[in-house]
Amino acid sequence: MTALEMTSKLVSDSNISIGSDENTHPSIPLTLFGSSQGDDGFVNIRARVNSRRRSILAIEPGSADEDPGLRRPSDYRSAQQFTGWSLAKLSFLSLGVIYGDIGTSPLYVFSSTFSEPPTRQDLVGVLSLVLWSLIFMVTIKYVIIVLHADNDGEGGTFSTYSLLSRYLNIAKRDPREASLMEMRRTATVDLEASGRRLRRGIESSKFIKTSLKVIGVFAVTMVLADGVLTPAQSVLGAIQGIEVAAPTISKSTIIGVTDAILIVLYLIQPLGISKISMVFAPIIAVWFAFNAVFGIYNLVKYDATVFKAFYPYYAFDYLIRHKEEGWRHLGGVLLAFTGVEALFADLGAFSRKAIQLSWLGYVLPCLVLGYVGQAAFISAHPEAYSNPFFNAAPPGTLYPALVIAILAAIVASQAIITASFQLLAQVMKFSYFPQLKVVHTSKIYHGQLYVPLANWLLMIGTVLVASIYNNTTSLGNAYGVCVMFVTFFDTLMVTLVSIFVWRFNPLLVVFPWLVFTLLDATFLSSALTKVPDGAWFTLTLAAALACVFLLWRFGKERQWLAEAKDRFPTSHFIARSSDGHLRLTDAYSGVPLSTIRGLGIFFDKAGETTPIVFSQFVTKLTSIPEAIVFFHLRPLDRPTVSSEDRYTVSRLGIPNCYRLVVRYGFNDEVVTPDLAIVIFKQIRSFLIKQTTDNNNAAVPSAGLTSGKDDQNIKDEITRLDRALAHKVLFITGKGQMKIGHNRNWLSKLLLWAFLWIRDNTRNRIASLKLPVEEIVEVGFLKEI
């Protein structure tokens, strides 16, 4: 039995854990890398930019490791751009996903605002509030301003926080993401004096930085909480609409049909956003057309003078006359723009131009005509406020309107479902939640995602909510508070973006910030009156989810801090002794290293410096394979990566040691049973090419001839061939964590919960599609 086989048997059969104590450097816990698989590794934040010249000098121990080339500009995510027919198609598809919630508001805005038939003066006042809410809160704030605060095409409050963290030092960076994220911090001299002072104040305040993080997390969890509530509300409301045609239908039948539709709605999510929206978009397009046509009909037949509601005087007049009651009625008015938070969160699934085109070119005009038309009808028939859409339907259109309204209300759930997938993917990417499987459902639109586990959990939650609350009145009381919190958070985040990303003078930002803050605060304060009647449910659910996200982030930050001492180049661990043999450096007792036959492929989570699994292997076993490859998988946000751009090979400071970086897209499969041969061919091709390069460019200062270089490289090739022929081992790491004794009881409790979640969500080595006999897992222990 060879030394390598003995080592693999020792580690795998005995399940040995190679630990580190106080006298050795801590080690990084590693699991196998995968874009759709859970992992707890991270990427080193140190970039090492060295000379790209590849000569025989690069293999001398003690020399710097070559730059692995992880910071190519083409690797960074960027927003997709669409024009012409592609933009028109995407804009149409967005109708079926983004506007279902905000588009079905005409069914209940007037009935939710008034409790008795309104006077004409009150009717015009509320209509003015609705119209100017659509103009200010949706069109100006979100469609024109907030959609520009995207993080390379991703939307939502959390993506805005992530964008700010690239310009401000407000977050501890996940080292795994360091080389995948392009930092764009503005030079101090390029900021206005007030901007410099503001940035210095934010970056030096732990309270502000923590507050921004908590706001970003709560914005996500509030959308997720609405993701449980909204589908139940919209589908239940749609089925209750059947009572218009069948008043004798029982409550149990309504609940049963609602639950069945909800289950079907979630069962079709794996089809992907594009396929779903191809069905849903025509429904919503027809629904908006009904609103527009009904509105025009009622304006012509009844009272076109309600158009004077575009004069904002009537909105202020209504609030002044009704005082506290008018303020409370804003809780009904805000239903006109619920769903605006999903509009921003769904940005990654579509594009800014597509959303702006669909809203300004179709949705907004149809909604305005719909609301104005309803007001014209109610002006002549005040008692019609209780069911304005159906009561205002022209003669002979009631049943078609009922059918399309029910379908549109069912489709309304899609906006928040899609937003939930988008936001979950963001928080996982930035280490606020363990990695779940994320499926990219389109090769054309890269931001369209589906998260299977989240889908089934949302399905269970919405079915339970619909069954327990069992009527839209109870659900309506829980609705709207989270929306207003999210819009309030967006105002704050986008204000900071305008100063530090768009680089506006802070003095110019104060006035618009004040206007939108006052609007948000006014609507939010009115919505908070619903807390005792049902809004407590969504707030409690959002708080519980936020605690989980913040707990995970707390644990990850402590893990990164404990592992920070382990980021070193290979020369920190291995040196050459006076007799020419390899040994550990003096920091690790200087023990000579024995060479074991075979090709050792170490999974490299970071792609920079030394993989922790390798440093643990050599320092604890004092052995080194005769040929070594650090294998780093680098996921890119695109469907596939061409073979020309996929592989990058570089040398390390250890003889016969190479790093292979493999770039891949979300539709590429990299870890296959023949992976060893693929790696071998890439390293061999690299060495052969280097022979040609050395013939064309000798190194006079080194006193080496091209022929000597060629001979050394040929020896390397021979050694590589011999290692492959003998044995291939894929060596992975599994780091275990234990809580330090110096922690207080609260930290110990939080870290215990973090470690429990971590241990139960980590990827298993058995999921690798590699020959079982070629895999060795090295375990090691670390204190946090």
CSV table of C-alpha atoms in Angstrom, one decimal, residues 160-580:
chain,number,residue,atom,x,y,z
A,160,THR,CA,-29.8,49.0,-2.6
A,161,TYR,CA,-28.0,48.3,0.7
A,162,SER,CA,-25.6,46.0,-1.2
A,163,LEU,CA,-25.0,48.8,-3.7
A,164,LEU,CA,-24.2,51.2,-0.9
A,165,SER,CA,-21.7,48.7,0.6
A,166,ARG,CA,-19.7,48.9,-2.6
A,167,TYR,CA,-19.3,52.7,-2.2
A,168,LEU,CA,-19.3,52.9,1.6
A,169,ASN,CA,-17.4,51.0,4.3
A,170,ILE,CA,-20.6,50.0,6.1
A,171,ALA,CA,-20.5,46.2,5.9
A,172,LYS,CA,-18.1,43.3,6.7
A,173,ARG,CA,-17.5,41.8,3.4
A,174,ASP,CA,-18.1,38.1,2.8
A,175,PRO,CA,-14.5,37.2,1.6
A,176,ARG,CA,-16.1,34.6,-0.7
A,177,GLU,CA,-17.7,37.4,-2.7
A,178,ALA,CA,-14.7,39.8,-2.7
A,179,SER,CA,-13.3,38.9,-6.1
A,180,LEU,CA,-16.9,38.5,-7.6
A,181,MET,CA,-17.9,42.1,-6.7
A,182,GLU,CA,-16.5,45.2,-8.3
A,183,MET,CA,-15.9,47.9,-5.6
A,184,ARG,CA,-16.5,51.5,-6.8
A,185,ARG,CA,-15.7,53.6,-3.8
A,186,THR,CA,-15.5,57.3,-4.9
A,187,ALA,CA,-12.3,59.1,-4.1
A,188,THR,CA,-12.6,61.5,-1.2
A,189,VAL,CA,-11.5,64.4,-3.3
A,190,ASP,CA,-14.3,63.8,-5.8
A,191,LEU,CA,-17.0,64.1,-3.2
A,192,GLU,CA,-18.6,67.4,-2.1
A,193,ALA,CA,-17.4,68.7,1.2
A,194,SER,CA,-20.8,67.9,2.8
A,195,GLY,CA,-20.7,64.5,1.2
A,196,ARG,CA,-17.2,63.8,2.7
A,197,ARG,CA,-18.4,64.7,6.1
A,198,LEU,CA,-21.5,62.6,5.8
A,199,ARG,CA,-19.5,59.6,4.6
A,200,ARG,CA,-17.0,60.0,7.4
A,201,GLY,CA,-19.9,60.2,9.9
A,202,ILE,CA,-21.6,57.1,8.6
A,203,GLU,CA,-18.5,55.0,8.3
A,204,SER,CA,-17.3,55.9,11.8
A,205,SER,CA,-20.7,55.2,13.5
A,206,LYS,CA,-21.3,51.6,14.5
A,207,PHE,CA,-24.9,52.5,15.3
A,208,ILE,CA,-25.6,53.8,11.8
A,209,LYS,CA,-23.9,50.9,10.1
A,210,THR,CA,-25.9,48.4,12.1
A,211,SER,CA,-29.1,50.4,11.5
A,212,LEU,CA,-28.6,50.3,7.8
A,213,LYS,CA,-28.0,46.5,7.9
A,214,VAL,CA,-31.1,46.0,10.0
A,215,ILE,CA,-33.2,48.2,7.7
A,216,GLY,CA,-32.0,46.2,4.7
A,217,VAL,CA,-32.9,42.9,6.3
A,218,PHE,CA,-36.3,44.1,7.6
A,219,ALA,CA,-37.2,45.3,4.1
A,220,VAL,CA,-36.7,41.8,2.8
A,221,THR,CA,-38.6,40.0,5.6
A,222,MET,CA,-41.5,42.4,5.3
A,223,VAL,CA,-41.8,41.6,1.6
A,224,LEU,CA,-41.6,37.9,2.5
A,225,ALA,CA,-44.3,38.3,5.2
A,226,ASP,CA,-46.5,40.0,2.6
A,227,GLY,CA,-45.6,37.0,0.3
A,228,VAL,CA,-47.5,34.8,2.7
A,229,LEU,CA,-50.4,37.2,3.1
A,230,THR,CA,-50.9,38.6,-0.5
A,231,PRO,CA,-51.7,35.4,-2.4
A,232,ALA,CA,-54.2,34.4,0.3
A,233,GLN,CA,-55.8,37.8,0.2
A,234,SER,CA,-56.0,38.1,-3.6
A,235,VAL,CA,-57.2,34.6,-4.3
A,236,LEU,CA,-59.7,34.5,-1.5
A,237,GLY,CA,-61.0,37.9,-2.6
A,238,ALA,CA,-61.4,36.6,-6.1
A,239,ILE,CA,-63.3,33.5,-5.1
A,240,GLN,CA,-65.6,35.6,-2.8
A,241,GLY,CA,-66.4,37.6,-5.9
A,242,ILE,CA,-68.4,34.5,-7.1
A,243,GLU,CA,-71.0,35.5,-4.5
A,244,VAL,CA,-72.0,38.3,-7.0
A,245,ALA,CA,-73.3,35.6,-9.3
A,246,ALA,CA,-74.0,32.8,-6.7
A,247,PRO,CA,-75.0,34.4,-3.3
A,248,THR,CA,-75.8,31.0,-1.8
A,249,ILE,CA,-72.2,29.6,-2.0
A,250,SER,CA,-71.0,28.4,1.4
A,251,LYS,CA,-67.9,29.6,3.2
A,252,SER,CA,-66.4,26.1,3.3
A,253,THR,CA,-66.7,25.9,-0.5
A,254,ILE,CA,-65.0,29.3,-0.9
A,255,ILE,CA,-62.1,28.2,1.4
A,256,GLY,CA,-61.7,24.9,-0.3
A,257,VAL,CA,-61.6,26.4,-3.8
A,258,THR,CA,-59.2,29.1,-2.6
A,259,ASP,CA,-56.8,26.5,-1.1
A,260,ALA,CA,-56.9,24.5,-4.3
A,261,ILE,CA,-56.1,27.5,-6.5
A,262,LEU,CA,-53.2,28.5,-4.2
A,263,ILE,CA,-51.7,25.0,-4.4
A,264,VAL,CA,-52.0,25.0,-8.2
A,265,LEU,CA,-50.4,28.5,-8.3
A,266,TYR,CA,-47.3,27.3,-6.5
A,267,LEU,CA,-47.2,24.0,-8.4
A,268,ILE,CA,-46.6,25.9,-11.7
A,269,GLN,CA,-43.8,28.1,-10.3
A,270,PRO,CA,-41.1,25.6,-11.5
A,271,LEU,CA,-42.1,26.4,-15.1
A,272,GLY,CA,-40.3,29.7,-14.7
A,273,ILE,CA,-41.3,33.4,-14.9
A,274,SER,CA,-41.2,33.6,-18.7
A,275,LYS,CA,-43.6,30.7,-19.3
A,276,ILE,CA,-45.9,31.8,-16.5
A,277,SER,CA,-46.0,35.4,-17.7
A,278,MET,CA,-46.8,34.3,-21.2
A,279,VAL,CA,-50.1,33.1,-19.7
A,280,PHE,CA,-50.6,35.7,-17.1
A,281,ALA,CA,-49.7,38.8,-19.1
A,282,PRO,CA,-52.7,38.6,-21.5
A,283,ILE,CA,-55.0,38.2,-18.5
A,284,ILE,CA,-53.7,41.4,-16.9
A,285,ALA,CA,-53.6,43.2,-20.2
A,286,VAL,CA,-57.3,42.5,-20.7
A,287,TRP,CA,-58.0,43.4,-17.1
A,288,PHE,CA,-56.5,46.8,-17.6
A,289,ALA,CA,-58.3,47.2,-20.8
A,290,PHE,CA,-61.6,46.5,-19.0
A,291,ASN,CA,-60.8,49.2,-16.5
A,292,ALA,CA,-60.0,51.8,-19.2
A,293,VAL,CA,-63.1,51.0,-21.3
A,294,PHE,CA,-65.4,51.0,-18.2
A,295,GLY,CA,-63.9,54.3,-17.2
A,296,ILE,CA,-64.4,56.0,-20.5
A,297,TYR,CA,-67.9,54.7,-20.7
A,298,ASN,CA,-68.8,56.1,-17.2
A,299,LEU,CA,-67.1,59.4,-17.8
A,300,VAL,CA,-69.1,59.9,-21.0
A,301,LYS,CA,-72.4,58.8,-19.6
A,302,TYR,CA,-72.3,60.2,-16.0
A,303,ASP,CA,-69.9,62.8,-14.8
A,304,ALA,CA,-66.7,63.9,-16.6
A,305,THR,CA,-66.2,66.8,-14.1
A,306,VAL,CA,-64.5,64.4,-11.7
A,307,PHE,CA,-61.4,65.1,-13.7
A,308,LYS,CA,-61.0,68.2,-11.5
A,309,ALA,CA,-59.5,65.7,-8.9
A,310,PHE,CA,-56.2,66.2,-10.7
A,311,TYR,CA,-56.1,69.6,-9.0
A,312,PRO,CA,-54.3,68.7,-5.7
A,313,TYR,CA,-56.3,71.3,-3.8
A,314,TYR,CA,-59.1,68.7,-3.4
A,315,ALA,CA,-56.8,66.2,-1.7
A,316,PHE,CA,-55.7,68.7,0.9
A,317,ASP,CA,-59.2,69.9,1.3
A,318,TYR,CA,-60.4,66.4,2.1
A,319,LEU,CA,-57.8,65.9,4.8
A,320,ILE,CA,-58.3,69.3,6.3
A,321,ARG,CA,-62.0,68.9,6.5
A,322,HIS,CA,-62.0,65.4,8.0
A,323,LYS,CA,-59.0,65.8,10.2
A,324,GLU,CA,-58.3,62.6,12.1
A,325,GLU,CA,-60.9,60.6,10.2
A,326,GLY,CA,-59.4,61.8,6.9
A,327,TRP,CA,-55.9,60.7,8.1
A,328,ARG,CA,-57.3,57.3,9.0
A,329,HIS,CA,-58.9,57.0,5.5
A,330,LEU,CA,-55.4,57.1,4.1
A,331,GLY,CA,-55.2,53.4,5.1
A,332,GLY,CA,-57.7,52.8,2.4
A,333,VAL,CA,-56.1,55.1,-0.2
A,334,LEU,CA,-52.7,53.4,0.2
A,335,LEU,CA,-54.2,50.2,-1.2
A,336,ALA,CA,-54.1,52.0,-4.6
A,337,PHE,CA,-50.3,51.5,-4.7
A,338,THR,CA,-49.7,48.3,-2.6
A,339,GLY,CA,-47.5,46.1,-4.8
A,340,VAL,CA,-45.1,49.0,-5.5
A,341,GLU,CA,-42.5,47.3,-3.3
A,342,ALA,CA,-42.7,44.2,-5.5
A,343,LEU,CA,-42.3,46.4,-8.6
A,344,PHE,CA,-38.9,47.3,-7.4
A,345,ALA,CA,-38.0,43.9,-6.1
A,346,ASP,CA,-38.9,42.2,-9.4
A,347,LEU,CA,-36.5,44.5,-11.3
A,348,GLY,CA,-34.0,41.7,-11.6
A,349,ALA,CA,-36.4,39.5,-13.5
A,350,PHE,CA,-37.1,42.1,-16.1
A,351,SER,CA,-35.3,45.5,-16.6
A,352,ARG,CA,-35.7,49.1,-15.7
A,353,LYS,CA,-36.7,50.2,-19.3
A,354,ALA,CA,-39.3,47.4,-19.6
A,355,ILE,CA,-41.0,48.4,-16.3
A,356,GLN,CA,-40.9,52.1,-17.2
A,357,LEU,CA,-42.4,51.4,-20.7
A,358,SER,CA,-45.2,49.1,-19.4
A,359,TRP,CA,-46.1,51.5,-16.5
A,360,LEU,CA,-46.0,54.8,-18.3
A,361,GLY,CA,-47.3,53.5,-21.6
A,362,TYR,CA,-50.2,51.2,-20.5
A,363,VAL,CA,-50.7,50.5,-16.8
A,364,LEU,CA,-50.9,54.1,-15.5
A,365,PRO,CA,-53.3,55.4,-18.1
A,366,CYS,CA,-55.6,52.4,-17.6
A,367,LEU,CA,-55.6,52.7,-13.9
A,368,VAL,CA,-56.3,56.5,-14.0
A,369,LEU,CA,-59.2,55.9,-16.4
A,370,GLY,CA,-60.5,53.1,-14.2
A,371,TYR,CA,-60.5,55.2,-10.9
A,372,VAL,CA,-61.9,58.3,-12.6
A,373,GLY,CA,-64.6,56.3,-14.3
A,374,GLN,CA,-65.6,54.6,-11.0
A,375,ALA,CA,-65.8,58.1,-9.4
A,376,ALA,CA,-68.0,59.3,-12.2
A,377,PHE,CA,-70.4,56.4,-11.6
A,378,ILE,CA,-70.4,56.8,-7.8
A,379,SER,CA,-71.1,60.5,-8.3
A,380,ALA,CA,-74.4,59.5,-9.8
A,381,HIS,CA,-75.0,56.4,-7.6
A,382,PRO,CA,-73.3,57.0,-4.2
A,383,GLU,CA,-74.4,53.6,-2.9
A,384,ALA,CA,-72.2,51.9,-5.5
A,385,TYR,CA,-69.1,52.7,-3.5
A,386,SER,CA,-69.3,49.3,-1.7
A,387,ASN,CA,-68.5,47.3,-4.9
A,388,PRO,CA,-67.4,50.0,-7.4
A,389,PHE,CA,-65.9,47.9,-10.2
A,390,PHE,CA,-68.8,45.6,-10.7
A,391,ASN,CA,-71.5,48.2,-10.0
A,392,ALA,CA,-69.9,50.5,-12.6
A,393,ALA,CA,-69.8,47.8,-15.3
A,394,PRO,CA,-71.7,48.8,-18.4
A,395,PRO,CA,-74.9,46.8,-19.1
A,396,GLY,CA,-74.2,43.3,-20.4
A,397,THR,CA,-70.6,43.1,-19.3
A,398,LEU,CA,-71.0,42.0,-15.6
A,399,TYR,CA,-70.3,38.3,-16.2
A,400,PRO,CA,-67.3,38.8,-18.5
A,401,ALA,CA,-66.0,41.4,-16.0
A,402,LEU,CA,-66.5,38.9,-13.1
A,403,VAL,CA,-64.5,36.3,-15.0
A,404,ILE,CA,-61.6,38.5,-15.8
A,405,ALA,CA,-61.6,40.1,-12.4
A,406,ILE,CA,-61.3,36.7,-10.7
A,407,LEU,CA,-58.5,35.7,-13.0
A,408,ALA,CA,-56.7,39.0,-12.5
A,409,ALA,CA,-57.0,38.7,-8.7
A,410,ILE,CA,-55.5,35.2,-8.9
A,411,VAL,CA,-52.7,36.4,-11.1
A,412,ALA,CA,-52.1,39.3,-8.6
A,413,SER,CA,-50.2,36.8,-6.3
A,414,GLN,CA,-47.4,36.4,-8.9
A,415,ALA,CA,-45.8,39.7,-8.2
A,416,ILE,CA,-45.0,39.0,-4.6
A,417,ILE,CA,-44.1,35.3,-5.2
A,418,THR,CA,-41.5,36.4,-7.8
A,419,ALA,CA,-40.2,39.2,-5.5
A,420,SER,CA,-39.8,36.6,-2.7
A,421,PHE,CA,-37.5,34.5,-4.9
A,422,GLN,CA,-35.5,37.5,-6.0
A,423,LEU,CA,-34.9,38.8,-2.5
A,424,LEU,CA,-34.1,35.3,-1.0
A,425,ALA,CA,-31.4,34.9,-3.7
A,426,GLN,CA,-29.9,38.3,-2.7
A,427,VAL,CA,-29.8,37.6,1.0
A,428,MET,CA,-28.2,34.1,0.4
A,429,LYS,CA,-25.6,35.7,-1.9
A,430,PHE,CA,-24.6,38.1,0.8
A,431,SER,CA,-24.5,35.5,3.6
A,432,TYR,CA,-27.6,36.4,5.5
A,433,PHE,CA,-29.1,32.9,5.0
A,434,PRO,CA,-27.8,29.4,4.3
A,435,GLN,CA,-27.5,28.5,0.7
A,436,LEU,CA,-30.7,27.0,-0.8
A,437,LYS,CA,-31.0,25.6,-4.3
A,438,VAL,CA,-31.6,28.5,-6.8
A,439,VAL,CA,-32.8,27.6,-10.3
A,440,HIS,CA,-32.3,30.0,-13.2
A,441,THR,CA,-35.4,29.5,-15.4
A,442,SER,CA,-34.4,31.4,-18.5
A,443,LYS,CA,-31.4,31.4,-20.8
A,444,ILE,CA,-32.4,34.8,-22.2
A,445,TYR,CA,-33.4,36.7,-19.0
A,446,HIS,CA,-30.6,35.9,-16.5
A,447,GLY,CA,-32.3,37.3,-13.5
A,448,GLN,CA,-35.4,35.1,-13.6
A,449,LEU,CA,-35.1,32.8,-10.6
A,450,TYR,CA,-37.0,30.0,-8.8
A,451,VAL,CA,-36.2,28.8,-5.2
A,452,PRO,CA,-37.8,25.4,-4.8
A,453,LEU,CA,-37.8,25.1,-1.0
A,454,ALA,CA,-39.0,28.7,-0.5
A,455,ASN,CA,-41.8,28.0,-3.0
A,456,TRP,CA,-43.2,25.0,-1.0
A,457,LEU,CA,-42.8,26.9,2.3
A,458,LEU,CA,-44.7,29.8,0.9
A,459,MET,CA,-47.4,27.5,-0.4
A,460,ILE,CA,-47.9,26.0,3.1
A,461,GLY,CA,-48.0,29.4,4.7
A,462,THR,CA,-50.5,30.9,2.3
A,463,VAL,CA,-52.8,27.9,2.5
A,464,LEU,CA,-52.8,28.1,6.3
A,465,VAL,CA,-53.4,31.9,6.3
A,466,ALA,CA,-56.3,31.6,3.9
A,467,SER,CA,-57.8,28.8,5.9
A,468,ILE,CA,-57.4,30.5,9.3
A,469,TYR,CA,-58.4,34.0,8.4
A,470,ASN,CA,-61.1,32.8,5.9
A,471,ASN,CA,-62.3,36.2,4.9
A,472,THR,CA,-60.8,39.2,3.1
A,473,THR,CA,-61.8,41.7,5.8
A,474,SER,CA,-59.6,40.0,8.4
A,475,LEU,CA,-56.8,39.7,5.9
A,476,GLY,CA,-57.2,43.3,4.8
A,477,ASN,CA,-56.6,44.5,8.3
A,478,ALA,CA,-53.2,42.8,8.1
A,479,TYR,CA,-52.4,44.4,4.8
A,480,GLY,CA,-50.5,47.6,3.9
A,481,VAL,CA,-48.3,48.1,7.0
A,482,CYS,CA,-45.3,46.2,5.6
A,483,VAL,CA,-45.7,48.0,2.3
A,484,MET,CA,-45.4,51.4,3.9
A,485,PHE,CA,-42.4,50.3,6.0
A,486,VAL,CA,-40.6,49.1,2.8
A,487,THR,CA,-41.4,52.3,0.9
A,488,PHE,CA,-40.1,54.3,3.9
A,489,PHE,CA,-36.9,52.3,3.9
A,490,ASP,CA,-36.5,52.7,0.2
A,491,THR,CA,-36.6,56.5,0.6
A,492,LEU,CA,-33.8,56.4,3.1
A,493,MET,CA,-31.6,54.0,1.0
A,494,VAL,CA,-32.1,55.8,-2.3
A,495,THR,CA,-31.3,59.1,-0.7
A,496,LEU,CA,-27.9,57.8,0.4
A,497,VAL,CA,-27.4,56.3,-3.1
A,498,SER,CA,-28.1,59.7,-4.7
A,499,ILE,CA,-25.3,61.2,-2.5
A,500,PHE,CA,-22.6,58.5,-2.7
A,501,VAL,CA,-23.4,56.7,-5.9
A,502,TRP,CA,-24.9,59.3,-8.1
A,503,ARG,CA,-22.8,62.0,-6.3
A,504,PHE,CA,-25.5,64.7,-6.0
A,505,ASN,CA,-24.8,67.5,-3.5
A,506,PRO,CA,-26.4,66.5,-0.2
A,507,LEU,CA,-28.0,70.0,-0.1
A,508,LEU,CA,-29.8,69.3,-3.4
A,509,VAL,CA,-31.2,66.0,-2.0
A,510,VAL,CA,-32.7,67.4,1.2
A,511,PHE,CA,-35.9,68.7,-0.4
A,512,PRO,CA,-37.0,65.7,-2.3
A,513,TRP,CA,-36.0,63.5,0.6
A,514,LEU,CA,-38.1,65.6,2.9
A,515,VAL,CA,-41.2,65.4,0.5
A,516,PHE,CA,-41.1,61.7,0.1
A,517,THR,CA,-40.3,61.1,3.8
A,518,LEU,CA,-43.4,63.1,4.8
A,519,LEU,CA,-45.5,61.2,2.3
A,520,ASP,CA,-44.2,57.8,3.6
A,521,ALA,CA,-44.6,58.8,7.2
A,522,THR,CA,-48.2,60.1,6.7
A,523,PHE,CA,-49.3,56.9,5.0
A,524,LEU,CA,-47.3,54.7,7.5
A,525,SER,CA,-48.8,56.3,10.5
A,526,SER,CA,-52.3,55.7,9.2
A,527,ALA,CA,-51.5,52.1,8.3
A,528,LEU,CA,-50.2,51.5,11.9
A,529,THR,CA,-53.7,51.9,13.2
A,530,LYS,CA,-54.3,48.5,11.7
A,531,VAL,CA,-51.8,46.8,13.9
A,532,PRO,CA,-54.2,45.7,16.7
A,533,ASP,CA,-56.7,44.5,14.1
A,534,GLY,CA,-54.4,42.1,12.2
A,535,ALA,CA,-51.2,43.9,11.0
A,536,TRP,CA,-49.5,42.5,14.0
A,537,PHE,CA,-49.3,39.1,12.2
A,538,THR,CA,-47.2,40.3,9.3
A,539,LEU,CA,-45.0,42.4,11.6
A,540,THR,CA,-44.4,39.5,13.9
A,541,LEU,CA,-43.6,37.2,11.0
A,542,ALA,CA,-41.2,39.8,9.5
A,543,ALA,CA,-39.5,40.2,12.9
A,544,ALA,CA,-39.1,36.4,13.3
A,545,LEU,CA,-37.6,36.0,9.8
A,546,ALA,CA,-35.3,39.0,10.4
A,547,CYS,CA,-34.0,37.4,13.6
A,548,VAL,CA,-33.0,34.3,11.6
A,549,PHE,CA,-31.3,36.3,8.9
A,550,LEU,CA,-29.4,38.5,11.4
A,551,LEU,CA,-28.5,35.4,13.5
A,552,TRP,CA,-26.9,33.7,10.4
A,553,ARG,CA,-25.0,36.9,9.5
A,554,PHE,CA,-23.8,37.3,13.1
A,555,GLY,CA,-22.4,33.7,13.0
A,556,LYS,CA,-20.8,34.2,9.6
A,557,GLU,CA,-19.1,37.4,10.7
A,558,ARG,CA,-17.7,35.6,13.7
A,559,GLN,CA,-16.5,32.8,11.5
A,560,TRP,CA,-14.8,35.2,9.1
A,561,LEU,CA,-13.1,37.0,12.0
A,562,ALA,CA,-11.8,33.7,13.4
A,563,GLU,CA,-10.5,32.6,10.0
A,564,ALA,CA,-8.9,35.8,9.1
A,565,LYS,CA,-5.4,34.6,10.3
A,566,ASP,CA,-5.4,31.8,7.7
A,567,ARG,CA,-5.0,33.7,4.5
A,568,PHE,CA,-1.4,33.2,3.4
A,569,PRO,CA,0.5,32.3,0.2
A,570,THR,CA,2.0,28.9,-0.2
A,571,SER,CA,5.5,30.2,0.8
A,572,HIS,CA,4.2,30.8,4.3
A,573,PHE,CA,3.8,27.0,4.8
A,574,ILE,CA,6.5,25.4,2.7
A,575,ALA,CA,10.2,26.2,2.1
A,576,ARG,CA,13.2,24.4,0.6
A,577,SER,CA,15.9,23.2,3.0
A,578,SER,CA,19.6,23.5,2.3
A,579,ASP,CA,19.8,20.0,0.7
A,580,GLY,CA,17.1,21.0,-1.8
